[in-house]
Amino acid sequence: MAIEYAVVESLDLETFLTVLRNSGLAERRPVADQSRIRRMLENANLIVVARDGDNVVGVARSITDFSYCCYLSDLAVDRSHQGRGIGKRLIEETRKAAGPEAMCLLLSSPDAMAFYKAIGMPQPENAFLYKRER
């Protein structure tokens, strides 16, 4: 069965948590704080999912103004589906939905740097970051 991609209005908490856990991204997200994860979902205004049948196997969660900038905060693909181009396609679908005028920013974990380099995502030298306090 082919993977289907879609922009969705919302995503339920349990589905998001399942994808975070199955992808390994849960190690770097506050999954024990469901109130915080719920706020992350509720305040995202661009969510793209990858479905294998009825199962969501990938999520790209972003905040964007659809005209100038898009921050792709979470890119997660179930480990059982990694290596099939799903992450790359989720980024493509996110960029398409954000629009051609919007740049797309993503902050990588150290473990994922090789993936973003391998798919040809440009790496800026002009970024600055205040890390979260908790």
CSV table of N, CA, C and O in Angstrom, one decimal:
chain,number,residue,atom,x,y,z
A,1,MET,N,0.8,-1.2,0.0
A,1,MET,CA,0.0,0.0,0.0
A,1,MET,C,0.9,1.2,0.0
A,1,MET,O,1.9,1.3,0.7
A,2,ALA,N,0.5,2.2,-0.8
A,2,ALA,CA,1.3,3.5,-0.9
A,2,ALA,C,1.1,4.4,0.4
A,2,ALA,O,0.0,4.4,0.9
A,3,ILE,N,2.1,5.1,0.7
A,3,ILE,CA,1.9,6.1,1.8
A,3,ILE,C,1.2,7.3,1.3
A,3,ILE,O,1.5,7.8,0.2
A,4,GLU,N,0.2,7.7,2.0
A,4,GLU,CA,-0.6,8.9,1.7
A,4,GLU,C,-0.2,10.1,2.6
A,4,GLU,O,0.0,9.9,3.8
A,5,TYR,N,-0.1,11.3,2.0
A,5,TYR,CA,0.3,12.5,2.7
A,5,TYR,C,-0.9,13.5,2.7
A,5,TYR,O,-1.6,13.6,1.7
A,6,ALA,N,-1.1,14.1,3.8
A,6,ALA,CA,-2.2,15.1,3.9
A,6,ALA,C,-1.9,16.2,4.9
A,6,ALA,O,-1.3,15.9,6.0
A,7,VAL,N,-2.3,17.4,4.6
A,7,VAL,CA,-2.4,18.5,5.6
A,7,VAL,C,-3.6,18.2,6.4
A,7,VAL,O,-4.7,18.0,5.9
A,8,VAL,N,-3.5,18.2,7.8
A,8,VAL,CA,-4.7,18.0,8.6
A,8,VAL,C,-4.9,19.3,9.5
A,8,VAL,O,-4.0,20.0,9.9
A,9,GLU,N,-6.2,19.5,9.8
A,9,GLU,CA,-6.5,20.6,10.7
A,9,GLU,C,-6.0,20.4,12.1
A,9,GLU,O,-5.6,21.4,12.8
A,10,SER,N,-6.0,19.2,12.6
A,10,SER,CA,-5.6,18.9,13.9
A,10,SER,C,-5.2,17.4,14.0
A,10,SER,O,-5.4,16.6,13.1
A,11,LEU,N,-4.5,17.1,15.1
A,11,LEU,CA,-4.1,15.7,15.3
A,11,LEU,C,-4.3,15.4,16.8
A,11,LEU,O,-4.0,16.2,17.6
A,12,ASP,N,-4.9,14.2,17.0
A,12,ASP,CA,-5.2,13.9,18.4
A,12,ASP,C,-3.9,13.6,19.2
A,12,ASP,O,-2.9,13.1,18.6
A,13,LEU,N,-4.0,13.8,20.4
A,13,LEU,CA,-2.8,13.7,21.3
A,13,LEU,C,-2.2,12.3,21.3
A,13,LEU,O,-1.0,12.1,21.1
A,14,GLU,N,-3.0,11.3,21.4
A,14,GLU,CA,-2.5,9.9,21.4
A,14,GLU,C,-1.8,9.5,20.1
A,14,GLU,O,-0.8,8.8,20.2
A,15,THR,N,-2.3,9.9,19.0
A,15,THR,CA,-1.7,9.6,17.7
A,15,THR,C,-0.3,10.3,17.6
A,15,THR,O,0.7,9.7,17.3
A,16,PHE,N,-0.2,11.5,18.0
A,16,PHE,CA,1.0,12.3,18.0
A,16,PHE,C,2.0,11.6,19.0
A,16,PHE,O,3.2,11.4,18.6
A,17,LEU,N,1.6,11.3,20.2
A,17,LEU,CA,2.5,10.6,21.1
A,17,LEU,C,3.0,9.3,20.6
A,17,LEU,O,4.2,9.0,20.8
A,18,THR,N,2.1,8.5,20.0
A,18,THR,CA,2.5,7.3,19.4
A,18,THR,C,3.6,7.4,18.4
A,18,THR,O,4.6,6.7,18.4
A,19,VAL,N,3.4,8.4,17.5
A,19,VAL,CA,4.5,8.6,16.4
A,19,VAL,C,5.7,9.1,17.1
A,19,VAL,O,6.8,8.7,16.7
A,20,LEU,N,5.7,10.0,18.1
A,20,LEU,CA,6.9,10.5,18.7
A,20,LEU,C,7.6,9.3,19.4
A,20,LEU,O,8.8,9.2,19.2
A,21,ARG,N,6.9,8.4,20.0
A,21,ARG,CA,7.5,7.3,20.7
A,21,ARG,C,8.1,6.3,19.7
A,21,ARG,O,9.2,5.8,19.8
A,22,ASN,N,7.3,6.0,18.7
A,22,ASN,CA,7.8,5.0,17.7
A,22,ASN,C,8.9,5.5,16.8
A,22,ASN,O,9.6,4.7,16.1
A,23,SER,N,9.1,6.8,16.7
A,23,SER,CA,10.1,7.4,15.9
A,23,SER,C,11.5,7.6,16.6
A,23,SER,O,12.5,7.7,16.0
A,24,GLY,N,11.4,7.6,18.0
A,24,GLY,CA,12.5,8.0,18.8
A,24,GLY,C,12.6,9.4,19.2
A,24,GLY,O,13.4,9.8,20.0
A,25,LEU,N,11.8,10.3,18.6
A,25,LEU,CA,11.8,11.7,18.9
A,25,LEU,C,11.3,12.0,20.3
A,25,LEU,O,11.6,13.0,20.9
A,26,ALA,N,10.5,11.0,20.9
A,26,ALA,CA,10.0,11.2,22.3
A,26,ALA,C,11.2,11.4,23.2
A,26,ALA,O,11.0,12.1,24.3
A,27,GLU,N,12.4,10.9,22.9
A,27,GLU,CA,13.5,11.1,23.8
A,27,GLU,C,13.9,12.6,24.0
A,27,GLU,O,14.5,13.0,24.9
A,28,ARG,N,13.5,13.4,23.0
A,28,ARG,CA,13.8,14.8,23.0
A,28,ARG,C,12.6,15.7,23.1
A,28,ARG,O,12.6,16.9,22.7
A,29,ARG,N,11.5,15.2,23.5
A,29,ARG,CA,10.2,15.9,23.6
A,29,ARG,C,9.6,15.7,25.0
A,29,ARG,O,9.8,14.6,25.6
A,30,PRO,N,8.9,16.6,25.6
A,30,PRO,CA,8.3,16.5,26.9
A,30,PRO,C,7.1,15.6,27.0
A,30,PRO,O,6.0,16.0,27.4
A,31,VAL,N,7.2,14.3,26.5
A,31,VAL,CA,6.1,13.5,26.4
A,31,VAL,C,5.4,13.1,27.7
A,31,VAL,O,4.2,12.8,27.7
A,32,ALA,N,6.1,13.2,28.8
A,32,ALA,CA,5.5,13.0,30.1
A,32,ALA,C,4.5,14.1,30.5
A,32,ALA,O,3.7,13.9,31.4
A,33,ASP,N,4.7,15.3,29.9
A,33,ASP,CA,3.9,16.4,30.2
A,33,ASP,C,2.8,16.6,29.1
A,33,ASP,O,3.0,17.3,28.1
A,34,GLN,N,1.7,15.8,29.3
A,34,GLN,CA,0.7,15.8,28.2
A,34,GLN,C,0.1,17.1,28.0
A,34,GLN,O,-0.3,17.4,26.9
A,35,SER,N,0.0,17.9,29.0
A,35,SER,CA,-0.6,19.3,28.8
A,35,SER,C,0.3,20.1,27.9
A,35,SER,O,-0.3,20.8,27.0
A,36,ARG,N,1.6,20.0,28.0
A,36,ARG,CA,2.5,20.7,27.1
A,36,ARG,C,2.4,20.2,25.7
A,36,ARG,O,2.4,21.0,24.8
A,37,ILE,N,2.4,18.9,25.6
A,37,ILE,CA,2.3,18.3,24.2
A,37,ILE,C,1.0,18.7,23.6
A,37,ILE,O,0.9,19.1,22.4
A,38,ARG,N,-0.1,18.7,24.3
A,38,ARG,CA,-1.4,19.2,23.8
A,38,ARG,C,-1.3,20.6,23.3
A,38,ARG,O,-1.8,21.0,22.3
A,39,ARG,N,-0.7,21.5,24.1
A,39,ARG,CA,-0.5,22.9,23.7
A,39,ARG,C,0.4,23.0,22.4
A,39,ARG,O,0.1,23.8,21.5
A,40,MET,N,1.3,22.1,22.3
A,40,MET,CA,2.2,22.1,21.1
A,40,MET,C,1.3,21.8,19.9
A,40,MET,O,1.5,22.4,18.8
A,41,LEU,N,0.4,20.8,20.0
A,41,LEU,CA,-0.5,20.5,18.9
A,41,LEU,C,-1.5,21.6,18.6
A,41,LEU,O,-1.7,21.9,17.5
A,42,GLU,N,-2.1,22.1,19.7
A,42,GLU,CA,-3.2,23.1,19.5
A,42,GLU,C,-2.6,24.4,18.9
A,42,GLU,O,-3.4,25.1,18.2
A,43,ASN,N,-1.4,24.7,19.1
A,43,ASN,CA,-0.8,26.0,18.6
A,43,ASN,C,-0.1,25.9,17.3
A,43,ASN,O,0.4,26.9,16.8
A,44,ALA,N,0.1,24.7,16.9
A,44,ALA,CA,0.7,24.5,15.5
A,44,ALA,C,-0.4,24.8,14.5
A,44,ALA,O,-1.5,24.5,14.7
A,45,ASN,N,0.0,25.5,13.4
A,45,ASN,CA,-1.0,25.8,12.4
A,45,ASN,C,-0.7,25.1,11.1
A,45,ASN,O,-1.4,25.4,10.1
A,46,LEU,N,0.2,24.2,11.1
A,46,LEU,CA,0.5,23.4,9.9
A,46,LEU,C,0.9,22.0,10.3
A,46,LEU,O,2.0,21.9,10.9
A,47,ILE,N,0.1,21.0,10.1
A,47,ILE,CA,0.5,19.7,10.4
A,47,ILE,C,0.3,18.8,9.2
A,47,ILE,O,-0.8,18.8,8.6
A,48,VAL,N,1.3,18.1,8.8
A,48,VAL,CA,1.3,17.2,7.7
A,48,VAL,C,1.5,15.8,8.2
A,48,VAL,O,2.4,15.6,9.0
A,49,VAL,N,0.7,14.9,7.8
A,49,VAL,CA,0.8,13.5,8.2
A,49,VAL,C,1.1,12.6,7.1
A,49,VAL,O,0.7,12.9,5.9
A,50,ALA,N,1.7,11.5,7.4
A,50,ALA,CA,1.9,10.4,6.4
A,50,ALA,C,1.2,9.2,7.0
A,50,ALA,O,1.4,8.8,8.1
A,51,ARG,N,0.3,8.6,6.1
A,51,ARG,CA,-0.5,7.5,6.6
A,51,ARG,C,-0.2,6.2,5.8
A,51,ARG,O,0.0,6.3,4.5
A,52,ASP,N,-0.1,5.1,6.5
A,52,ASP,CA,0.0,3.8,5.8
A,52,ASP,C,-1.3,3.1,6.2
A,52,ASP,O,-1.4,2.6,7.3
A,53,GLY,N,-2.2,3.2,5.3
A,53,GLY,CA,-3.6,2.7,5.6
A,53,GLY,C,-4.2,3.6,6.6
A,53,GLY,O,-4.2,4.8,6.4
A,54,ASP,N,-4.7,3.0,7.7
A,54,ASP,CA,-5.3,3.8,8.7
A,54,ASP,C,-4.3,4.4,9.8
A,54,ASP,O,-4.7,5.1,10.7
A,55,ASN,N,-3.1,4.0,9.7
A,55,ASN,CA,-2.1,4.3,10.7
A,55,ASN,C,-1.3,5.5,10.3
A,55,ASN,O,-0.7,5.6,9.2
A,56,VAL,N,-1.2,6.5,11.2
A,56,VAL,CA,-0.3,7.6,11.0
A,56,VAL,C,1.1,7.2,11.3
A,56,VAL,O,1.4,6.7,12.4
A,57,VAL,N,2.0,7.2,10.3
A,57,VAL,CA,3.4,6.8,10.5
A,57,VAL,C,4.4,7.9,10.5
A,57,VAL,O,5.6,7.7,10.7
A,58,GLY,N,4.0,9.1,10.2
A,58,GLY,CA,4.9,10.2,10.1
A,58,GLY,C,4.1,11.5,10.4
A,58,GLY,O,2.9,11.6,10.0
A,59,VAL,N,4.8,12.5,11.0
A,59,VAL,CA,4.2,13.8,11.3
A,59,VAL,C,5.2,14.9,11.1
A,59,VAL,O,6.4,14.7,11.5
A,60,ALA,N,4.8,16.0,10.5
A,60,ALA,CA,5.6,17.2,10.4
A,60,ALA,C,4.7,18.3,11.0
A,60,ALA,O,3.7,18.6,10.5
A,61,ARG,N,5.2,18.8,12.2
A,61,ARG,CA,4.4,19.8,12.9
A,61,ARG,C,5.1,21.2,12.8
A,61,ARG,O,6.3,21.3,13.2
A,62,SER,N,4.4,22.2,12.3
A,62,SER,CA,5.0,23.5,12.0
A,62,SER,C,4.2,24.7,12.5
A,62,SER,O,3.0,24.5,12.8
A,63,ILE,N,4.9,25.8,12.6
A,63,ILE,CA,4.3,27.1,12.9
A,63,ILE,C,4.7,28.0,11.7
A,63,ILE,O,5.9,28.1,11.5
A,64,THR,N,3.7,28.6,11.1
A,64,THR,CA,4.0,29.4,9.9
A,64,THR,C,3.0,30.5,9.7
A,64,THR,O,1.9,30.5,10.3
A,65,ASP,N,3.5,31.5,9.0
A,65,ASP,CA,2.6,32.6,8.6
A,65,ASP,C,2.1,32.5,7.1
A,65,ASP,O,1.4,33.3,6.6
A,66,PHE,N,2.6,31.4,6.5
A,66,PHE,CA,2.2,31.1,5.1
A,66,PHE,C,2.6,32.2,4.1
A,66,PHE,O,2.1,32.2,3.0
A,67,SER,N,3.5,33.0,4.5
A,67,SER,CA,4.0,34.0,3.5
A,67,SER,C,5.4,34.4,3.6
A,67,SER,O,6.0,34.9,2.7
A,68,TYR,N,6.1,34.2,4.8
A,68,TYR,CA,7.4,34.6,4.9
A,68,TYR,C,8.3,33.5,5.7
A,68,TYR,O,9.4,33.3,5.3
A,69,CYS,N,7.7,32.9,6.7
A,69,CYS,CA,8.5,31.9,7.4
A,69,CYS,C,7.7,30.7,7.9
A,69,CYS,O,6.5,30.8,8.0
A,70,CYS,N,8.4,29.6,8.1
A,70,CYS,CA,7.8,28.4,8.5
A,70,CYS,C,8.8,27.7,9.4
A,70,CYS,O,9.9,27.4,9.0
A,71,TYR,N,8.5,27.5,10.7
A,71,TYR,CA,9.4,26.7,11.6
A,71,TYR,C,8.8,25.3,11.7
A,71,TYR,O,7.8,25.1,12.3
A,72,LEU,N,9.6,24.4,11.1
A,72,LEU,CA,9.2,23.0,11.2
A,72,LEU,C,9.8,22.4,12.5
A,72,LEU,O,11.0,22.1,12.6
A,73,SER,N,9.0,22.3,13.5
A,73,SER,CA,9.4,22.0,14.9
A,73,SER,C,9.6,20.5,15.1
A,73,SER,O,10.5,20.1,15.8
A,74,ASP,N,8.7,19.7,14.6
A,74,ASP,CA,8.8,18.3,14.8
A,74,ASP,C,8.7,17.5,13.4
A,74,ASP,O,7.7,17.7,12.7
A,75,LEU,N,9.7,16.7,13.2
A,75,LEU,CA,9.6,15.8,12.0
A,75,LEU,C,9.9,14.4,12.6
A,75,LEU,O,10.9,14.1,13.1
A,76,ALA,N,8.8,13.5,12.6
A,76,ALA,CA,8.9,12.2,13.2
A,76,ALA,C,8.4,11.2,12.2
A,76,ALA,O,7.3,11.3,11.7
A,77,VAL,N,9.1,10.1,12.0
A,77,VAL,CA,8.7,9.0,11.2
A,77,VAL,C,8.9,7.7,12.0
A,77,VAL,O,10.0,7.5,12.6
A,78,ASP,N,7.9,6.9,12.1
A,78,ASP,CA,7.9,5.6,12.8
A,78,ASP,C,9.2,4.8,12.3
A,78,ASP,O,9.4,4.7,11.1
A,79,ARG,N,9.9,4.3,13.3
A,79,ARG,CA,11.2,3.6,12.9
A,79,ARG,C,10.9,2.4,11.9
A,79,ARG,O,11.7,2.2,11.1
A,80,SER,N,9.7,1.8,12.0
A,80,SER,CA,9.4,0.7,11.0
A,80,SER,C,9.2,1.2,9.6
A,80,SER,O,9.2,0.4,8.7
A,81,HIS,N,9.1,2.6,9.4
A,81,HIS,CA,8.9,3.1,8.1
A,81,HIS,C,10.1,4.1,7.7
A,81,HIS,O,10.0,4.7,6.6
A,82,GLN,N,11.1,4.2,8.5
A,82,GLN,CA,12.2,5.0,8.2
A,82,GLN,C,13.0,4.4,7.0
A,82,GLN,O,13.0,3.2,6.8
A,83,GLY,N,13.7,5.3,6.3
A,83,GLY,CA,14.5,4.8,5.1
A,83,GLY,C,13.7,4.7,3.8
A,83,GLY,O,14.2,4.2,2.9
A,84,ARG,N,12.4,5.1,3.8
A,84,ARG,CA,11.6,5.0,2.7
A,84,ARG,C,11.2,6.4,2.0
A,84,ARG,O,10.4,6.4,1.2
A,85,GLY,N,11.9,7.4,2.5
A,85,GLY,CA,11.7,8.7,1.9
A,85,GLY,C,10.5,9.5,2.5
A,85,GLY,O,10.2,10.6,2.0
A,86,ILE,N,10.0,9.0,3.6
A,86,ILE,CA,8.8,9.6,4.2
A,86,ILE,C,9.2,11.0,4.8
A,86,ILE,O,8.5,12.0,4.6
A,87,GLY,N,10.3,11.0,5.5
A,87,GLY,CA,10.7,12.3,6.1
A,87,GLY,C,10.9,13.4,5.1
A,87,GLY,O,10.5,14.5,5.2
A,88,LYS,N,11.6,13.0,4.0
A,88,LYS,CA,11.9,13.9,3.0
A,88,LYS,C,10.6,14.4,2.3
A,88,LYS,O,10.4,15.6,2.1
A,89,ARG,N,9.7,13.5,2.1
A,89,ARG,CA,8.4,13.9,1.5
A,89,ARG,C,7.6,14.8,2.5
A,89,ARG,O,6.9,15.7,2.0
A,90,LEU,N,7.6,14.5,3.8
A,90,LEU,CA,6.9,15.4,4.8
A,90,LEU,C,7.5,16.8,4.7
A,90,LEU,O,6.7,17.7,4.8
A,91,ILE,N,8.8,16.9,4.6
A,91,ILE,CA,9.4,18.3,4.4
A,91,ILE,C,8.9,18.9,3.1
A,91,ILE,O,8.5,20.1,3.1
A,92,GLU,N,8.9,18.2,2.0
A,92,GLU,CA,8.4,18.7,0.8
A,92,GLU,C,6.9,19.2,0.9
A,92,GLU,O,6.6,20.3,0.4
A,93,GLU,N,6.1,18.4,1.5
A,93,GLU,CA,4.7,18.7,1.6
A,93,GLU,C,4.5,19.9,2.6
A,93,GLU,O,3.6,20.8,2.3
A,94,THR,N,5.3,20.0,3.6
A,94,THR,CA,5.3,21.2,4.5
A,94,THR,C,5.7,22.4,3.7
A,94,THR,O,5.0,23.5,3.8
A,95,ARG,N,6.7,22.4,2.9
A,95,ARG,CA,7.2,23.5,2.2
A,95,ARG,C,6.1,24.0,1.2
A,95,ARG,O,5.9,25.1,1.0
A,96,LYS,N,5.5,23.0,0.5
A,96,LYS,CA,4.4,23.3,-0.4
A,96,LYS,C,3.3,24.0,0.2
A,96,LYS,O,2.7,25.0,-0.3
A,97,ALA,N,2.8,23.5,1.4
A,97,ALA,CA,1.7,24.0,2.1
A,97,ALA,C,2.0,25.4,2.6
A,97,ALA,O,1.1,26.3,2.7
A,98,ALA,N,3.3,25.6,3.1
A,98,ALA,CA,3.7,26.9,3.6
A,98,ALA,C,3.7,28.0,2.5
A,98,ALA,O,3.5,29.2,2.8
A,99,GLY,N,4.0,27.6,1.3
A,99,GLY,CA,4.0,28.5,0.2
A,99,GLY,C,5.4,28.8,-0.3
A,99,GLY,O,6.3,28.8,0.5
A,100,PRO,N,5.5,29.2,-1.6
A,100,PRO,CA,6.8,29.5,-2.2
A,100,PRO,C,7.5,30.7,-1.6
A,100,PRO,O,8.7,30.9,-1.8
A,101,GLU,N,6.8,31.6,-0.9
A,101,GLU,CA,7.4,32.8,-0.4
A,101,GLU,C,8.0,32.5,1.0
A,101,GLU,O,8.8,33.4,1.5
A,102,ALA,N,7.7,31.4,1.6
A,102,ALA,CA,8.1,31.2,3.0
A,102,ALA,C,9.4,30.3,3.0
A,102,ALA,O,9.5,29.3,2.4
A,103,MET,N,10.3,30.8,3.8
A,103,MET,CA,11.5,29.9,4.1
A,103,MET,C,11.1,28.9,5.1
A,103,MET,O,10.1,29.1,5.9
A,104,CYS,N,11.8,27.8,5.2
A,104,CYS,CA,11.5,26.7,6.1
A,104,CYS,C,12.7,26.5,7.0
A,104,CYS,O,13.8,26.2,6.5
A,105,LEU,N,12.5,26.7,8.3
A,105,LEU,CA,13.6,26.5,9.2
A,105,LEU,C,13.3,25.3,10.1
A,105,LEU,O,12.2,25.0,10.5
A,106,LEU,N,14.4,24.5,10.3
A,106,LEU,CA,14.3,23.3,11.1
A,106,LEU,C,15.6,23.2,11.9
A,106,LEU,O,16.7,23.4,11.4
A,107,LEU,N,15.4,22.9,13.2
A,107,LEU,CA,16.6,22.7,14.1
A,107,LEU,C,16.8,21.2,14.3
A,107,LEU,O,15.8,20.6,14.8
A,108,SER,N,17.9,20.7,13.9
A,108,SER,CA,18.2,19.3,14.0
A,108,SER,C,18.8,18.9,15.3
A,108,SER,O,19.6,19.6,15.9
A,109,SER,N,18.4,17.7,15.7
A,109,SER,CA,19.1,17.0,16.8
A,109,SER,C,20.4,16.5,16.3
A,109,SER,O,20.6,16.3,15.0
A,110,PRO,N,21.4,16.4,17.1
A,110,PRO,CA,22.7,15.9,16.6
A,110,PRO,C,22.6,14.5,15.9
A,110,PRO,O,23.3,14.3,14.9
A,111,ASP,N,21.7,13.7,16.3
A,111,ASP,CA,21.5,12.4,15.7
A,111,ASP,C,21.0,12.4,14.2
A,111,ASP,O,21.2,11.5,13.5
A,112,ALA,N,20.3,13.5,13.9
A,112,ALA,CA,19.6,13.6,12.6
A,112,ALA,C,20.4,14.4,11.6
A,112,ALA,O,19.9,14.6,10.5
A,113,MET,N,21.5,15.0,12.0
A,113,MET,CA,22.2,15.9,11.1
A,113,MET,C,22.6,15.2,9.7
A,113,MET,O,22.4,15.8,8.7
A,114,ALA,N,23.0,13.9,9.8
A,114,ALA,CA,23.4,13.2,8.6
A,114,ALA,C,22.2,13.1,7.6
A,114,ALA,O,22.3,13.1,6.4
A,115,PHE,N,21.0,12.8,8.2
A,115,PHE,CA,19.8,12.7,7.4
A,115,PHE,C,19.5,14.0,6.6
A,115,PHE,O,19.3,13.9,5.4
A,116,TYR,N,19.5,15.1,7.3
A,116,TYR,CA,19.2,16.4,6.6
A,116,TYR,C,20.3,16.7,5.5
A,116,TYR,O,20.0,17.2,4.5
A,117,LYS,N,21.5,16.4,5.8
A,117,LYS,CA,22.6,16.6,4.8
A,117,LYS,C,22.4,15.7,3.6
A,117,LYS,O,22.5,16.1,2.5
A,118,ALA,N,22.0,14.4,3.9
A,118,ALA,CA,21.8,13.4,2.8
A,118,ALA,C,20.6,13.8,1.9
A,118,ALA,O,20.7,13.5,0.7
A,119,ILE,N,19.6,14.5,2.4
A,119,ILE,CA,18.5,14.8,1.5
A,119,ILE,C,18.7,16.2,0.9
A,119,ILE,O,17.9,16.7,0.1
A,120,GLY,N,19.9,16.8,1.1
A,120,GLY,CA,20.2,18.0,0.5
A,120,GLY,C,19.6,19.3,1.1
A,120,GLY,O,19.5,20.3,0.4
A,121,MET,N,19.2,19.2,2.3
A,121,MET,CA,18.6,20.4,3.0
A,121,MET,C,19.8,21.4,3.3
A,121,MET,O,20.8,21.0,3.9
A,122,PRO,N,19.6,22.6,2.8
A,122,PRO,CA,20.7,23.6,3.1
A,122,PRO,C,20.9,23.9,4.6
A,122,PRO,O,19.9,23.9,5.3
A,123,GLN,N,22.1,24.1,4.9
A,123,GLN,CA,22.5,24.4,6.3
A,123,GLN,C,23.0,25.8,6.4
A,123,GLN,O,24.1,26.1,5.9
A,124,PRO,N,22.3,26.7,7.1
A,124,PRO,CA,22.7,28.1,7.2
A,124,PRO,C,23.8,28.3,8.2
A,124,PRO,O,24.0,27.5,9.1
A,125,GLU,N,24.6,29.3,8.0
A,125,GLU,CA,25.6,29.7,8.9
A,125,GLU,C,25.2,30.9,9.7
A,125,GLU,O,26.0,31.4,10.5
A,126,ASN,N,24.0,31.5,9.5
A,126,ASN,CA,23.6,32.7,10.1
A,126,ASN,C,22.5,32.6,11.1
A,126,ASN,O,21.7,33.5,11.2
A,127,ALA,N,22.5,31.5,11.8
A,127,ALA,CA,21.4,31.3,12.8
A,127,ALA,C,21.9,31.5,14.2
A,127,ALA,O,23.0,31.2,14.5
A,128,PHE,N,21.0,32.0,15.1
A,128,PHE,CA,21.3,32.1,16.5
A,128,PHE,C,20.1,31.5,17.3
A,128,PHE,O,19.0,31.4,16.7
A,129,LEU,N,20.3,31.1,18.5
A,129,LEU,CA,19.3,30.4,19.2
A,129,LEU,C,19.4,30.7,20.7
A,129,LEU,O,20.5,30.5,21.3
A,130,TYR,N,18.3,31.0,21.3
A,130,TYR,CA,18.2,31.0,22.8
A,130,TYR,C,17.5,29.6,23.1
A,130,TYR,O,16.4,29.4,22.7
A,131,LYS,N,18.3,28.8,23.8
A,131,LYS,CA,17.7,27.5,24.2
A,131,LYS,C,16.6,27.6,25.2
A,131,LYS,O,16.7,28.6,26.0
A,132,ARG,N,15.6,26.7,25.2
A,132,ARG,CA,14.6,26.8,26.2
A,132,ARG,C,15.1,26.5,27.6
A,132,ARG,O,16.1,25.8,27.7
A,133,GLU,N,14.5,27.1,28.5
A,133,GLU,CA,14.9,27.0,29.9
A,133,GLU,C,14.6,25.7,30.5
A,133,GLU,O,15.2,25.2,31.5
A,134,ARG,N,13.5,25.1,30.0
A,134,ARG,CA,13.1,23.7,30.5
A,134,ARG,C,12.4,23.0,29.5
A,134,ARG,O,11.9,23.5,28.6
